PDB file of C-alpha atoms and ligand atoms in Angstrom:
ATOM      1  CA  MET A   8     197.448 124.116  56.727  1.00  0.00           C
ATOM      2  CA  GLN A   9     197.533 121.389  53.804  1.00  0.00           C
ATOM      3  CA  LYS A  10     196.035 117.911  54.720  1.00  0.00           C
ATOM      4  CA  ALA A  11     193.967 116.748  57.785  1.00  0.00           C
ATOM      5  CA  ILE A  12     193.327 113.374  58.576  1.00  0.00           C
ATOM      6  CA  TYR A  13     189.671 113.237  59.857  1.00  0.00           C
ATOM      7  CA  PRO A  14     188.867 109.419  61.480  1.00  0.00           C
ATOM      8  CA  GLY A  15     185.962 108.063  62.854  1.00  0.00           C
ATOM      9  CA  SER A  16     183.916 105.033  62.820  1.00  0.00           C
ATOM     10  CA  PHE A  17     181.122 106.658  60.568  1.00  0.00           C
ATOM     11  CA  ASP A  18     178.471 103.867  61.280  1.00  0.00           C
ATOM     12  CA  PRO A  19     177.244 105.555  59.414  1.00  0.00           C
ATOM     13  CA  LEU A  20     178.183 109.178  58.503  1.00  0.00           C
ATOM     14  CA  HIS A  21     175.464 111.532  59.070  1.00  0.00           C
ATOM     15  CA  ASN A  22     174.520 115.314  58.654  1.00  0.00           C
ATOM     16  CA  GLY A  23     176.753 116.427  61.742  1.00  0.00           C
ATOM     17  CA  HIS A  24     179.969 114.364  60.110  1.00  0.00           C
ATOM     18  CA  ILE A  25     179.227 115.966  56.846  1.00  0.00           C
ATOM     19  CA  ASP A  26     179.146 119.480  58.354  1.00  0.00           C
ATOM     20  CA  VAL A  27     182.301 119.050  60.081  1.00  0.00           C
ATOM     21  CA  ILE A  28     184.142 117.739  56.629  1.00  0.00           C
ATOM     22  CA  GLY A  29     182.907 121.080  55.013  1.00  0.00           C
ATOM     23  CA  ARG A  30     184.296 123.288  57.647  1.00  0.00           C
ATOM     24  CA  ALA A  31     187.662 121.566  57.722  1.00  0.00           C
ATOM     25  CA  ALA A  32     187.458 121.452  54.055  1.00  0.00           C
ATOM     26  CA  ARG A  33     187.509 125.175  53.955  1.00  0.00           C
ATOM     27  CA  LEU A  34     190.442 125.194  56.251  1.00  0.00           C
ATOM     28  CA  CYS A  35     192.830 122.597  54.610  1.00  0.00           C
ATOM     29  CA  ASP A  36     193.663 121.963  51.017  1.00  0.00           C
ATOM     30  CA  GLU A  37     193.006 118.198  51.558  1.00  0.00           C
ATOM     31  CA  VAL A  38     190.691 116.140  54.039  1.00  0.00           C
ATOM     32  CA  VAL A  39     191.248 112.389  54.104  1.00  0.00           C
ATOM     33  CA  VAL A  40     188.066 110.983  55.731  1.00  0.00           C
ATOM     34  CA  SER A  41     189.358 107.748  57.297  1.00  0.00           C
ATOM     35  CA  VAL A  42     187.256 105.008  58.541  1.00  0.00           C
ATOM     36  CA  ALA A  43     189.124 102.934  61.495  1.00  0.00           C
ATOM     37  CA  THR A  44     188.750  99.128  60.577  1.00  0.00           C
ATOM     38  CA  ASN A  45     189.808  97.889  63.954  1.00  0.00           C
ATOM     39  CA  SER A  46     187.635 100.084  66.025  1.00  0.00           C
ATOM     40  CA  ALA A  47     186.226  98.394  69.176  1.00  0.00           C
ATOM     41  CA  LYS A  48     182.295  99.192  68.471  1.00  0.00           C
ATOM     42  CA  ASN A  49     180.632  96.581  67.075  1.00  0.00           C
ATOM     43  CA  ALA A  50     179.687  97.909  63.495  1.00  0.00           C
ATOM     44  CA  LEU A  51     176.147  97.309  61.674  1.00  0.00           C
ATOM     45  CA  LEU A  52     177.813  98.481  58.501  1.00  0.00           C
ATOM     46  CA  SER A  53     181.148  96.941  56.484  1.00  0.00           C
ATOM     47  CA  ILE A  54     183.987  99.516  55.832  1.00  0.00           C
ATOM     48  CA  ALA A  55     183.192  99.145  51.635  1.00  0.00           C
ATOM     49  CA  GLN A  56     179.462 100.343  52.749  1.00  0.00           C
ATOM     50  CA  ARG A  57     180.439 103.231  55.202  1.00  0.00           C
ATOM     51  CA  ILE A  58     183.624 104.409  52.495  1.00  0.00           C
ATOM     52  CA  ASP A  59     180.934 103.893  49.452  1.00  0.00           C
ATOM     53  CA  ILE A  60     178.157 106.082  51.742  1.00  0.00           C
ATOM     54  CA  ILE A  61     180.841 109.033  52.471  1.00  0.00           C
ATOM     55  CA  GLN A  62     182.230 109.157  48.956  1.00  0.00           C
ATOM     56  CA  ASP A  63     179.184 109.594  47.643  1.00  0.00           C
ATOM     57  CA  ALA A  64     177.599 112.396  50.484  1.00  0.00           C
ATOM     58  CA  THR A  65     181.062 114.203  50.004  1.00  0.00           C
ATOM     59  CA  SER A  66     181.784 114.160  46.369  1.00  0.00           C
ATOM     60  CA  HIS A  67     180.652 117.996  46.011  1.00  0.00           C
ATOM     61  CA  ILE A  68     182.996 118.963  48.303  1.00  0.00           C
ATOM     62  CA  PRO A  69     186.383 119.672  47.063  1.00  0.00           C
ATOM     63  CA  GLY A  70     189.652 118.109  48.529  1.00  0.00           C
ATOM     64  CA  VAL A  71     188.109 115.343  49.986  1.00  0.00           C
ATOM     65  CA  THR A  72     188.955 111.902  49.898  1.00  0.00           C
ATOM     66  CA  VAL A  73     187.730 109.041  51.686  1.00  0.00           C
ATOM     67  CA  THR A  74     190.266 105.695  52.525  1.00  0.00           C
ATOM     68  CA  GLN A  75     190.518 103.067  55.719  1.00  0.00           C
ATOM     69  CA  PHE A  76     192.834 102.577  58.263  1.00  0.00           C
ATOM     70  CA  GLU A  77     194.251 100.050  60.889  1.00  0.00           C
ATOM     71  CA  GLY A  78     196.018 100.315  63.704  1.00  0.00           C
ATOM     72  CA  LEU A  79     197.045 103.599  65.548  1.00  0.00           C
ATOM     73  CA  LEU A  80     195.509 106.628  64.222  1.00  0.00           C
ATOM     74  CA  VAL A  81     198.775 108.732  64.709  1.00  0.00           C
ATOM     75  CA  ASP A  82     200.775 106.134  63.023  1.00  0.00           C
ATOM     76  CA  PHE A  83     198.259 106.578  59.784  1.00  0.00           C
ATOM     77  CA  VAL A  84     198.758 110.426  60.348  1.00  0.00           C
ATOM     78  CA  ILE A  85     202.297 110.002  60.012  1.00  0.00           C
ATOM     79  CA  GLU A  86     202.455 107.379  57.078  1.00  0.00           C
ATOM     80  CA  GLN A  87     200.532 110.076  55.104  1.00  0.00           C
ATOM     81  CA  LYS A  88     202.589 112.964  55.969  1.00  0.00           C
ATOM     82  CA  ALA A  89     199.334 114.554  57.180  1.00  0.00           C
ATOM     83  CA  ASP A  90     199.091 118.026  59.525  1.00  0.00           C
ATOM     84  CA  CYS A  91     196.484 117.289  61.734  1.00  0.00           C
ATOM     85  CA  ILE A  92     193.868 115.231  62.648  1.00  0.00           C
ATOM     86  CA  ILE A  93     190.222 116.822  62.962  1.00  0.00           C
ATOM     87  CA  ARG A  94     187.571 115.871  65.303  1.00  0.00           C
ATOM     88  CA  GLY A  95     184.224 117.170  65.861  1.00  0.00           C
ATOM     89  CA  LEU A  96     183.012 118.447  69.254  1.00  0.00           C
ATOM     90  CA  ARG A  97     179.366 118.163  69.605  1.00  0.00           C
ATOM     91  CA  ALA A  98     179.045 119.140  73.465  1.00  0.00           C
ATOM     92  CA  ILE A  99     180.223 118.707  76.676  1.00  0.00           C
ATOM     93  CA  SER A 100     179.747 115.204  77.059  1.00  0.00           C
ATOM     94  CA  ASP A 101     182.021 114.661  74.276  1.00  0.00           C
ATOM     95  CA  PHE A 102     184.991 116.552  75.725  1.00  0.00           C
ATOM     96  CA  GLU A 103     186.283 113.925  78.111  1.00  0.00           C
ATOM     97  CA  TYR A 104     186.936 111.043  75.766  1.00  0.00           C
ATOM     98  CA  GLU A 105     188.060 113.436  73.096  1.00  0.00           C
ATOM     99  CA  PHE A 106     190.222 115.247  75.365  1.00  0.00           C
ATOM    100  CA  GLN A 107     191.984 111.938  76.758  1.00  0.00           C
ATOM    101  CA  MET A 108     192.224 110.689  72.951  1.00  0.00           C
ATOM    102  CA  ALA A 109     193.878 113.878  71.633  1.00  0.00           C
ATOM    103  CA  LEU A 110     196.305 113.770  74.564  1.00  0.00           C
ATOM    104  CA  MET A 111     197.142 110.174  74.308  1.00  0.00           C
ATOM    105  CA  ASN A 112     197.548 110.911  70.384  1.00  0.00           C
ATOM    106  CA  ARG A 113     200.118 113.586  71.625  1.00  0.00           C
ATOM    107  CA  GLN A 114     201.994 111.421  74.205  1.00  0.00           C
ATOM    108  CA  LEU A 115     202.354 108.738  71.385  1.00  0.00           C
ATOM    109  CA  ARG A 116     203.693 111.852  68.572  1.00  0.00           C
ATOM    110  CA  SER A 117     204.243 115.144  70.298  1.00  0.00           C
ATOM    111  CA  ASP A 118     204.423 116.276  66.589  1.00  0.00           C
ATOM    112  CA  VAL A 119     200.425 115.499  66.020  1.00  0.00           C
ATOM    113  CA  GLU A 120     197.849 117.978  66.880  1.00  0.00           C
ATOM    114  CA  THR A 121     194.266 117.375  66.932  1.00  0.00           C
ATOM    115  CA  ILE A 122     192.114 120.283  66.051  1.00  0.00           C
ATOM    116  CA  PHE A 123     188.282 120.311  67.275  1.00  0.00           C
ATOM    117  CA  LEU A 124     185.505 122.031  65.134  1.00  0.00           C
ATOM    118  CA  MET A 125     181.961 121.934  66.460  1.00  0.00           C
ATOM    119  CA  PRO A 126     179.231 121.340  63.713  1.00  0.00           C
ATOM    120  CA  SER A 127     176.220 123.845  63.158  1.00  0.00           C
ATOM    121  CA  GLN A 128     173.768 123.657  65.748  1.00  0.00           C
ATOM    122  CA  GLU A 129     171.039 122.045  63.977  1.00  0.00           C
ATOM    123  CA  HIS A 130     173.500 118.888  64.090  1.00  0.00           C
ATOM    124  CA  ILE A 131     174.719 119.104  67.601  1.00  0.00           C
ATOM    125  CA  TYR A 132     172.349 116.156  68.901  1.00  0.00           C
ATOM    126  CA  LEU A 133     173.283 113.847  66.004  1.00  0.00           C
ATOM    127  CA  SER A 134     174.892 110.667  66.481  1.00  0.00           C
ATOM    128  CA  SER A 135     175.615 107.339  64.649  1.00  0.00           C
ATOM    129  CA  ARG A 136     174.047 105.250  67.758  1.00  0.00           C
ATOM    130  CA  ILE A 137     171.590 107.076  68.201  1.00  0.00           C
ATOM    131  CA  ILE A 138     170.516 107.192  64.679  1.00  0.00           C
ATOM    132  CA  LYS A 139     170.609 103.128  64.639  1.00  0.00           C
ATOM    133  CA  GLU A 140     168.598 103.171  67.693  1.00  0.00           C
ATOM    134  CA  ILE A 141     165.987 105.267  66.050  1.00  0.00           C
ATOM    135  CA  ALA A 142     165.912 103.353  62.446  1.00  0.00           C
ATOM    136  CA  GLY A 143     165.702  99.780  64.487  1.00  0.00           C
ATOM    137  CA  THR A 144     162.378 101.024  65.920  1.00  0.00           C
ATOM    138  CA  GLY A 145     161.477 101.296  62.282  1.00  0.00           C
ATOM    139  CA  ASN A 146     161.233 105.494  61.922  1.00  0.00           C
ATOM    140  CA  ASP A 147     162.795 107.301  58.952  1.00  0.00           C
ATOM    141  CA  VAL A 148     166.073 108.457  59.714  1.00  0.00           C
ATOM    142  CA  ARG A 149     166.534 110.319  56.234  1.00  0.00           C
ATOM    143  CA  ASP A 150     166.661 113.694  58.160  1.00  0.00           C
ATOM    144  CA  PHE A 151     169.664 112.690  59.584  1.00  0.00           C
ATOM    145  CA  ILE A 152     171.512 110.818  57.391  1.00  0.00           C
ATOM    146  CA  SER A 153     171.733 110.380  53.231  1.00  0.00           C
ATOM    147  CA  GLU A 154     169.236 108.414  51.296  1.00  0.00           C
ATOM    148  CA  LYS A 155     172.152 105.796  50.731  1.00  0.00           C
ATOM    149  CA  ALA A 156     172.887 105.611  53.909  1.00  0.00           C
ATOM    150  CA  ALA A 157     169.377 104.865  55.135  1.00  0.00           C
ATOM    151  CA  LEU A 158     168.806 102.316  52.870  1.00  0.00           C
ATOM    152  CA  ALA A 159     172.132 100.563  54.002  1.00  0.00           C
ATOM    153  CA  VAL A 160     171.500 101.106  57.662  1.00  0.00           C
ATOM    154  CA  GLU A 161     167.573  99.640  56.857  1.00  0.00           C
ATOM    155  CA  GLU A 162     168.932  96.918  54.863  1.00  0.00           C
ATOM    156  CA  LYS A 163     171.010  95.798  57.697  1.00  0.00           C
ATOM    157  CA  LEU A 164     168.314  95.965  60.023  1.00  0.00           C
ATOM    158  CA  GLN A 165     166.172  94.024  57.858  1.00  0.00           C
ATOM    159  CA  LEU A 166     163.702  96.920  57.856  1.00  0.00           C
ATOM    160  CA  LYS A 167     161.655  97.317  54.598  1.00  0.00           C
ATOM    161  CA  LYS A 168     160.251 100.468  53.716  1.00  0.00           C
TER     162      LYS A 168
HETATM  163  O1  PNS B 212     183.840 107.739  65.528  1.00  0.00           O
HETATM  164  P1  PNS B 212     184.394 107.037  66.625  1.00  0.00           P
HETATM  165  O2  PNS B 212     184.101 105.980  67.169  1.00  0.00           O
HETATM  166  O3  PNS B 212     184.375 108.526  67.798  1.00  0.00           O
HETATM  167  O4  PNS B 212     186.183 107.411  66.454  1.00  0.00           O
HETATM  168  C1  PNS B 212     187.060 107.287  67.227  1.00  0.00           C
HETATM  169  C2  PNS B 212     188.466 106.674  66.562  1.00  0.00           C
HETATM  170  C3  PNS B 212     188.407 105.695  65.410  1.00  0.00           C
HETATM  171  C4  PNS B 212     188.919 107.978  65.725  1.00  0.00           C
HETATM  172  C5  PNS B 212     189.440 105.978  67.356  1.00  0.00           C
HETATM  173  O5  PNS B 212     188.904 104.766  68.388  1.00  0.00           O
HETATM  174  C6  PNS B 212     190.831 105.435  67.022  1.00  0.00           C
HETATM  175  O6  PNS B 212     191.723 106.763  66.727  1.00  0.00           O
HETATM  176  N1  PNS B 212     191.143 104.553  66.471  1.00  0.00           N
HETATM  177  C7  PNS B 212     192.511 104.003  66.212  1.00  0.00           C
HETATM  178  C8  PNS B 212     193.233 102.994  66.838  1.00  0.00           C
HETATM  179  C9  PNS B 212     193.668 104.530  68.112  1.00  0.00           C
HETATM  180  O7  PNS B 212     194.775 105.381  67.647  1.00  0.00           O
HETATM  181  N2  PNS B 212     193.153 104.241  69.446  1.00  0.00           N
HETATM  182  C10 PNS B 212     194.152 105.230  69.772  1.00  0.00           C
HETATM  183  C11 PNS B 212     193.746 106.598  70.295  1.00  0.00           C
HETATM  184  S1  PNS B 212     193.862 107.370  71.534  1.00  0.00           S
END
């Protein structure tokens, strides 16, 4: 495969995401990590912060670029002339949502395939939502996200270390 889009909210990027990016980069020449700007989720970090964090955390992985997109993911995939969408699959609980999204994307554009990659077992329990919840209680989340991401999350949550 040549070019893959890895879309998400990345609010914030965590070690499970980085693991999936590394796996995708071993399969594809180019992996475009793409931050959705119109996600229904109420984001903590700005798009610029999320892009900065992803660039910083993935600079060691060859073939990875970071950008943002708005509108439908499949339109962005076509615009980018990408070969596929990459999504991480952690557990059975992810499956229903991911299955629905992949099939809807295929319905919208039959030529766009979704490829699911499983992160390493040690990251299987990570989620941006839970990390923000833990950070919100004043606990350290540096085991799960980068220093840069932790600082941004703490600042947004107005936590002083
Ligand atoms: O990290 P997330 O929040 O699980 O990522 C979800 C994301 C951004 C990939 C998804 O919401 C998306 O593709 N949004 C773009 C709008 C779109 O195409 N919606 C239809 C998807 S079936």
